[in-house]
Structures are given as structure tokens and as C-alpha cells.
């Protein structure tokens, strides 16, 4: 079956009102010429600006994290309903930097995925191994464990409304990139694991690659049978590079 292609930008902790305006405007204009779905995930303070600039275009927008709680005394947290208020369609869940710097467990990532789905958002659920784990040949076990926690929480029905992003931690912001074959092997593993719960859902789920995808390697990566797009970090801060990657999809 045909799967949607998605290229989503993760700005991380970058941006300013003035710089964003130029970047968002360029992405809005250029995205009309590409076939893939395009989205940007911006820091919380810039969600209203993203909505203002991107409304009415083909570019979706979203956030980089979400609370597992619907409301309450959780100072500093942002709920899924709040993101919906700002027109978000997407939210990144379980990014490696959240797992590493903030100690997010597989179970917490699963709870955040559930909260996002309950609010009608599309969670971009990140999984991936560190360099040490890859060198120890436990990539499959790590990715399976991370994915299974989400499947146990939301089931195949929930997974059908999610996007998965494979991000080899050793390839994020390092200039190193998994080879197309390395990336494809893990993407195929993810799809096969979901197929154990529901083959139809597995065939249709969108799986992104998120490890230093750039204009010069995007086409080769996205030509792999199980790579359906990219979760783009640094290159999403340059409109020309981001749009070139989107066009490659």
C-alpha cells in the first residue's frame, strides 16, 4: 500500500521572532512545489508565530514535547490540549535528547504518546540506539524495547495514528549518518515488529529517518523501501536545505 511521505523539521532550541519569520515564510512558499508532507516542530514560545505564518499553507506545525498530564499542578509542563489550541498537528515524543538529558523512560514516552493521541495530535515517536549500544550489537533489542513500550500502551490502533522516527543517537548532530542499508535494516525491524500486532497498520505506518539527513543524502535514504521521510534537525534551520530534502522525498 502507498504510505505518506513526511519531512518534519525539528528546530530544537533555536529561533528568534525575526529569524523565524524569514525561515517560515520561505518554507511556506517553497513547500507548495514538493510532493511530500512538510511540517516544522518549533519551541513552545513560537507556536503562535508558526500558526500565523503557516495557516492556510500545506505546511503543518507542531511542538517538540508534551506532558503526559491533561492538566493540574505541573509547573512548566505543556499539555496536549494546549498544543491543539495553537493549531498543532504534530508533536515530537521521546526524542533522544529528552531521553538522555531529562531521563525520560520508555514508559513515560509511551504515556506521552497516549496523551498526544487522546488530544487528536499525531505523535512523532522517536526510537534509537547510542553509539555504545550499536557497537555492542544490541541495536535491535534497544529499538524493540522502546517500540514495545508504546505498543503496549496504545496498541496497533494507536500506532496507526502515529509516526515513528528512527534516530540513531550516534548520528545526530555529529555529521555521521547511518548508511542507507543500516537505516533500512532498523526501519524494516520497526515495521516487522508492528506487523506482529497488526500487519495492515504496519504496512501503512510512516517511519522517518532522523540522523543527519541532508540534501546530499536524502534521496538515497528515502529510496529505501521502509524509509518514508525524515525528521530533520540542523538542516531544517536553512530553508533551502530543508526544502531540498523535502523535494527529495
Tab-separated table of C-alpha atoms in Angstrom:
chain	number	residue	atom	x	y	z
A	1	UNK	CA	0.000	0.000	0.000
A	2	UNK	CA	1.050	3.602	-0.558
A	3	UNK	CA	2.369	5.380	2.508
A	4	UNK	CA	2.521	9.101	3.058
A	5	UNK	CA	5.895	10.821	2.842
A	6	UNK	CA	6.642	13.283	5.634
A	7	UNK	CA	9.599	15.598	6.140
A	8	UNK	CA	9.428	17.249	9.569
A	9	UNK	CA	11.828	19.874	10.844
A	10	UNK	CA	12.948	19.813	14.467
A	11	UNK	CA	14.274	23.270	15.326
A	12	UNK	CA	15.404	22.133	18.798
A	13	UNK	CA	16.246	25.194	20.954
A	14	UNK	CA	16.823	27.631	18.103
A	15	UNK	CA	14.955	30.616	16.777
A	16	UNK	CA	14.024	34.273	17.172
A	17	UNK	CA	10.933	36.150	16.067
A	18	UNK	CA	12.789	37.955	13.310
A	19	UNK	CA	14.732	34.935	12.077
A	20	UNK	CA	11.702	32.672	12.263
A	21	UNK	CA	9.637	34.974	10.069
A	22	UNK	CA	12.104	34.700	7.222
A	23	UNK	CA	12.515	30.930	7.625
A	24	UNK	CA	8.811	30.126	7.965
A	25	UNK	CA	7.883	32.354	5.044
A	26	UNK	CA	10.459	30.685	2.805
A	27	UNK	CA	9.316	27.208	3.831
A	28	UNK	CA	5.683	28.129	3.266
A	29	UNK	CA	6.446	29.383	-0.233
A	30	UNK	CA	8.753	26.551	-1.238
A	31	UNK	CA	6.723	23.682	0.179
A	32	UNK	CA	3.978	24.168	-2.382
A	33	UNK	CA	6.313	22.695	-5.002
A	34	UNK	CA	7.168	19.439	-3.213
A	35	UNK	CA	5.186	16.234	-3.080
A	36	UNK	CA	5.940	15.181	0.488
A	37	UNK	CA	4.019	16.408	3.506
A	38	UNK	CA	6.033	19.083	5.309
A	39	UNK	CA	5.941	20.143	8.955
A	40	UNK	CA	8.025	22.140	11.412
A	41	UNK	CA	8.253	21.483	15.144
A	42	UNK	CA	9.199	24.709	16.888
A	43	UNK	CA	9.929	25.716	20.507
A	44	UNK	CA	6.784	26.429	22.546
A	45	UNK	CA	7.093	30.263	22.504
A	46	UNK	CA	6.978	30.287	18.695
A	47	UNK	CA	3.859	28.188	18.165
A	48	UNK	CA	1.631	31.232	17.659
A	49	UNK	CA	4.068	32.680	15.138
A	50	UNK	CA	4.147	29.366	13.279
A	51	UNK	CA	0.353	29.302	13.196
A	52	UNK	CA	0.195	32.882	11.976
A	53	UNK	CA	2.682	32.383	9.145
A	54	UNK	CA	1.756	28.852	8.074
A	55	UNK	CA	-2.049	28.873	8.356
A	56	UNK	CA	-3.646	28.119	5.024
A	57	UNK	CA	-0.487	26.542	3.599
A	58	UNK	CA	0.429	22.901	3.099
A	59	UNK	CA	2.984	23.112	5.935
A	60	UNK	CA	1.898	21.677	9.276
A	61	UNK	CA	3.393	22.686	12.582
A	62	UNK	CA	3.898	21.148	15.974
A	63	UNK	CA	5.833	21.084	19.229
A	64	UNK	CA	8.911	19.254	20.441
A	65	UNK	CA	7.475	17.746	23.615
A	66	UNK	CA	4.212	17.318	25.512
A	67	UNK	CA	3.178	16.472	29.067
A	68	UNK	CA	1.629	13.132	29.846
A	69	UNK	CA	-0.819	15.003	32.103
A	70	UNK	CA	-4.016	16.622	30.840
A	71	UNK	CA	-3.930	19.429	33.436
A	72	UNK	CA	-3.017	20.121	37.038
A	73	UNK	CA	-0.223	21.356	39.282
A	74	UNK	CA	2.643	20.590	36.912
A	75	UNK	CA	4.531	23.866	36.670
A	76	UNK	CA	6.424	24.252	33.419
A	77	UNK	CA	4.570	21.461	31.628
A	78	UNK	CA	2.527	21.915	28.446
A	79	UNK	CA	-0.497	19.709	27.807
A	80	UNK	CA	-1.635	18.218	24.525
A	81	UNK	CA	-4.841	20.279	24.678
A	82	UNK	CA	-2.751	23.454	24.879
A	83	UNK	CA	-0.887	22.424	21.738
A	84	UNK	CA	-4.173	21.817	19.959
A	85	UNK	CA	-5.238	25.353	20.939
A	86	UNK	CA	-2.311	26.609	18.861
A	87	UNK	CA	-3.294	24.566	15.839
A	88	UNK	CA	-0.604	21.938	16.234
A	89	UNK	CA	-0.951	18.769	14.241
A	90	UNK	CA	2.273	17.091	15.340
A	91	UNK	CA	4.356	16.676	18.495
A	92	UNK	CA	7.729	15.004	18.876
A	93	UNK	CA	7.746	12.420	21.675
A	94	UNK	CA	10.738	10.670	23.200
A	95	UNK	CA	13.481	12.440	21.281
A	96	UNK	CA	16.888	11.095	22.277
A	97	UNK	CA	17.758	14.418	23.903
A	98	UNK	CA	14.673	14.150	26.122
A	99	UNK	CA	15.550	10.561	26.987
A	100	UNK	CA	19.185	11.410	27.693
A	101	UNK	CA	19.125	14.891	29.263
A	102	UNK	CA	15.786	14.603	31.058
A	103	UNK	CA	15.787	10.929	31.936
A	104	UNK	CA	12.604	10.063	30.065
A	105	UNK	CA	11.884	6.348	30.343
A	106	UNK	CA	10.230	4.136	27.762
A	107	UNK	CA	7.103	4.127	29.924
A	108	UNK	CA	6.983	7.924	30.101
A	109	UNK	CA	7.401	8.186	26.340
A	110	UNK	CA	4.516	5.746	25.940
A	111	UNK	CA	2.337	7.814	28.303
A	112	UNK	CA	3.115	10.988	26.358
A	113	UNK	CA	2.244	9.204	23.122
A	114	UNK	CA	-1.109	8.218	24.609
A	115	UNK	CA	-1.781	11.785	25.759
A	116	UNK	CA	-0.990	13.179	22.323
A	117	UNK	CA	-3.267	10.682	20.594
A	118	UNK	CA	-6.113	11.374	23.025
A	119	UNK	CA	-5.980	15.055	22.074
A	120	UNK	CA	-6.011	14.319	18.347
A	121	UNK	CA	-2.340	15.084	17.740
A	122	UNK	CA	-0.021	12.969	15.617
A	123	UNK	CA	2.911	11.964	17.826
A	124	UNK	CA	6.277	11.532	16.129
A	125	UNK	CA	7.634	8.798	18.392
A	126	UNK	CA	11.427	8.602	18.432
A	127	UNK	CA	13.411	5.417	18.956
A	128	UNK	CA	17.096	4.691	18.503
A	129	UNK	CA	20.351	3.439	19.937
A	130	UNK	CA	23.504	5.113	21.223
A	131	UNK	CA	26.951	4.508	19.745
A	132	UNK	CA	27.807	2.208	22.641
A	133	UNK	CA	24.666	0.170	22.056
A	134	UNK	CA	25.360	-0.139	18.331
A	135	UNK	CA	28.940	-1.214	18.950
A	136	UNK	CA	27.636	-3.779	21.457
A	137	UNK	CA	25.324	-5.161	18.735
A	138	UNK	CA	22.173	-4.519	20.757
A	139	UNK	CA	20.511	-2.068	18.354
A	140	UNK	CA	17.623	-4.430	17.628
A	141	UNK	CA	16.985	-5.103	21.311
A	142	UNK	CA	17.050	-1.403	22.224
A	143	UNK	CA	14.739	-0.299	19.436
A	144	UNK	CA	12.364	-3.200	20.047
A	145	UNK	CA	12.185	-2.391	23.774
A	146	UNK	CA	11.419	1.275	23.099
A	147	UNK	CA	8.794	0.430	20.487
A	148	UNK	CA	7.167	-2.307	22.562
A	149	UNK	CA	6.538	0.114	25.433
A	150	UNK	CA	4.487	2.317	23.110
A	151	UNK	CA	2.676	-0.614	21.523
A	152	UNK	CA	1.754	-1.956	24.948
A	153	UNK	CA	0.248	1.402	25.883
A	154	UNK	CA	-1.624	2.450	22.722
A	155	UNK	CA	-1.889	-0.785	20.735
A	156	UNK	CA	-1.892	-1.118	16.971
A	157	UNK	CA	-4.942	1.165	16.785
A	158	UNK	CA	-2.950	3.965	18.350
A	159	UNK	CA	0.125	3.215	16.296
A	160	UNK	CA	-1.943	3.652	13.138
A	161	UNK	CA	-2.323	7.338	14.082
A	162	UNK	CA	1.325	7.863	14.977
A	163	UNK	CA	4.561	8.424	13.088
A	164	UNK	CA	7.754	6.619	14.117
A	165	UNK	CA	11.176	8.218	13.791
A	166	UNK	CA	14.334	6.129	13.923
A	167	UNK	CA	17.140	8.329	15.181
A	168	UNK	CA	20.480	6.623	15.702
A	169	UNK	CA	21.793	8.766	18.548
A	170	UNK	CA	25.354	8.470	17.263
A	171	UNK	CA	24.323	10.196	14.035
A	172	UNK	CA	22.506	13.218	15.484
A	173	UNK	CA	24.400	16.456	15.002
A	174	UNK	CA	27.672	14.569	14.595
A	175	UNK	CA	27.936	14.689	10.822
A	176	UNK	CA	27.843	10.894	10.831
A	177	UNK	CA	24.934	9.262	9.060
A	178	UNK	CA	23.754	5.690	9.072
A	179	UNK	CA	24.285	4.167	5.665
A	180	UNK	CA	21.090	3.598	3.693
A	181	UNK	CA	21.439	-0.123	4.408
A	182	UNK	CA	21.930	0.415	8.165
A	183	UNK	CA	18.921	2.714	8.316
A	184	UNK	CA	16.778	0.392	6.209
A	185	UNK	CA	17.565	-2.585	8.423
A	186	UNK	CA	16.227	-0.801	11.507
A	187	UNK	CA	13.217	0.638	9.678
A	188	UNK	CA	12.356	-2.870	8.465
A	189	UNK	CA	12.714	-4.147	12.034
A	190	UNK	CA	10.281	-1.481	13.272
A	191	UNK	CA	7.728	-2.313	10.603
A	192	UNK	CA	8.042	-6.035	11.253
A	193	UNK	CA	7.585	-5.528	14.977
A	194	UNK	CA	4.383	-3.551	14.441
A	195	UNK	CA	3.223	-6.217	11.981
A	196	UNK	CA	3.258	-8.737	14.815
A	197	UNK	CA	0.338	-6.742	16.258
A	198	UNK	CA	-1.344	-5.720	13.007
A	199	UNK	CA	0.063	-6.238	9.515
A	200	UNK	CA	-2.238	-3.658	7.954
A	201	UNK	CA	-1.184	-0.961	10.392
A	202	UNK	CA	2.469	-1.871	9.861
A	203	UNK	CA	2.147	-1.564	6.110
A	204	UNK	CA	0.704	1.922	6.400
A	205	UNK	CA	2.679	3.459	9.266
A	206	UNK	CA	5.051	6.275	8.322
A	207	UNK	CA	8.622	5.692	9.569
A	208	UNK	CA	11.087	8.585	9.364
A	209	UNK	CA	14.869	8.606	9.494
A	210	UNK	CA	16.307	11.143	11.928
A	211	UNK	CA	20.090	11.115	11.867
A	212	UNK	CA	21.867	13.908	9.948
A	213	UNK	CA	19.732	13.686	6.810
A	214	UNK	CA	20.924	16.360	4.387
A	215	UNK	CA	20.251	17.383	0.778
A	216	UNK	CA	23.152	15.258	-0.461
A	217	UNK	CA	21.963	12.010	1.134
A	218	UNK	CA	18.188	12.444	1.418
A	219	UNK	CA	17.228	10.892	-1.905
A	220	UNK	CA	19.301	7.757	-1.338
A	221	UNK	CA	17.982	7.307	2.194
A	222	UNK	CA	14.363	7.871	1.204
A	223	UNK	CA	14.659	5.486	-1.736
A	224	UNK	CA	14.867	2.621	0.754
A	225	UNK	CA	11.628	0.619	0.933
A	226	UNK	CA	10.861	1.309	4.587
A	227	UNK	CA	12.120	4.900	4.917
A	228	UNK	CA	9.160	7.235	4.453
A	229	UNK	CA	10.756	10.610	5.121
A	230	UNK	CA	12.927	12.419	7.597
A	231	UNK	CA	12.976	14.114	10.975
A	232	UNK	CA	15.399	16.912	10.166
A	233	UNK	CA	17.469	18.752	12.760
A	234	UNK	CA	20.115	21.294	11.761
A	235	UNK	CA	19.228	21.288	8.083
A	236	UNK	CA	15.683	22.427	8.910
A	237	UNK	CA	17.101	25.791	10.034
A	238	UNK	CA	18.144	26.566	6.460
A	239	UNK	CA	15.130	26.906	4.195
A	240	UNK	CA	16.973	25.919	1.037
A	241	UNK	CA	18.384	22.746	2.604
A	242	UNK	CA	15.097	21.776	4.250
A	243	UNK	CA	13.142	22.263	1.044
A	244	UNK	CA	15.738	20.314	-0.941
A	245	UNK	CA	15.308	17.400	1.448
A	246	UNK	CA	11.523	17.663	1.194
A	247	UNK	CA	11.776	17.662	-2.605
A	248	UNK	CA	13.907	14.503	-2.450
A	249	UNK	CA	11.038	12.740	-0.706
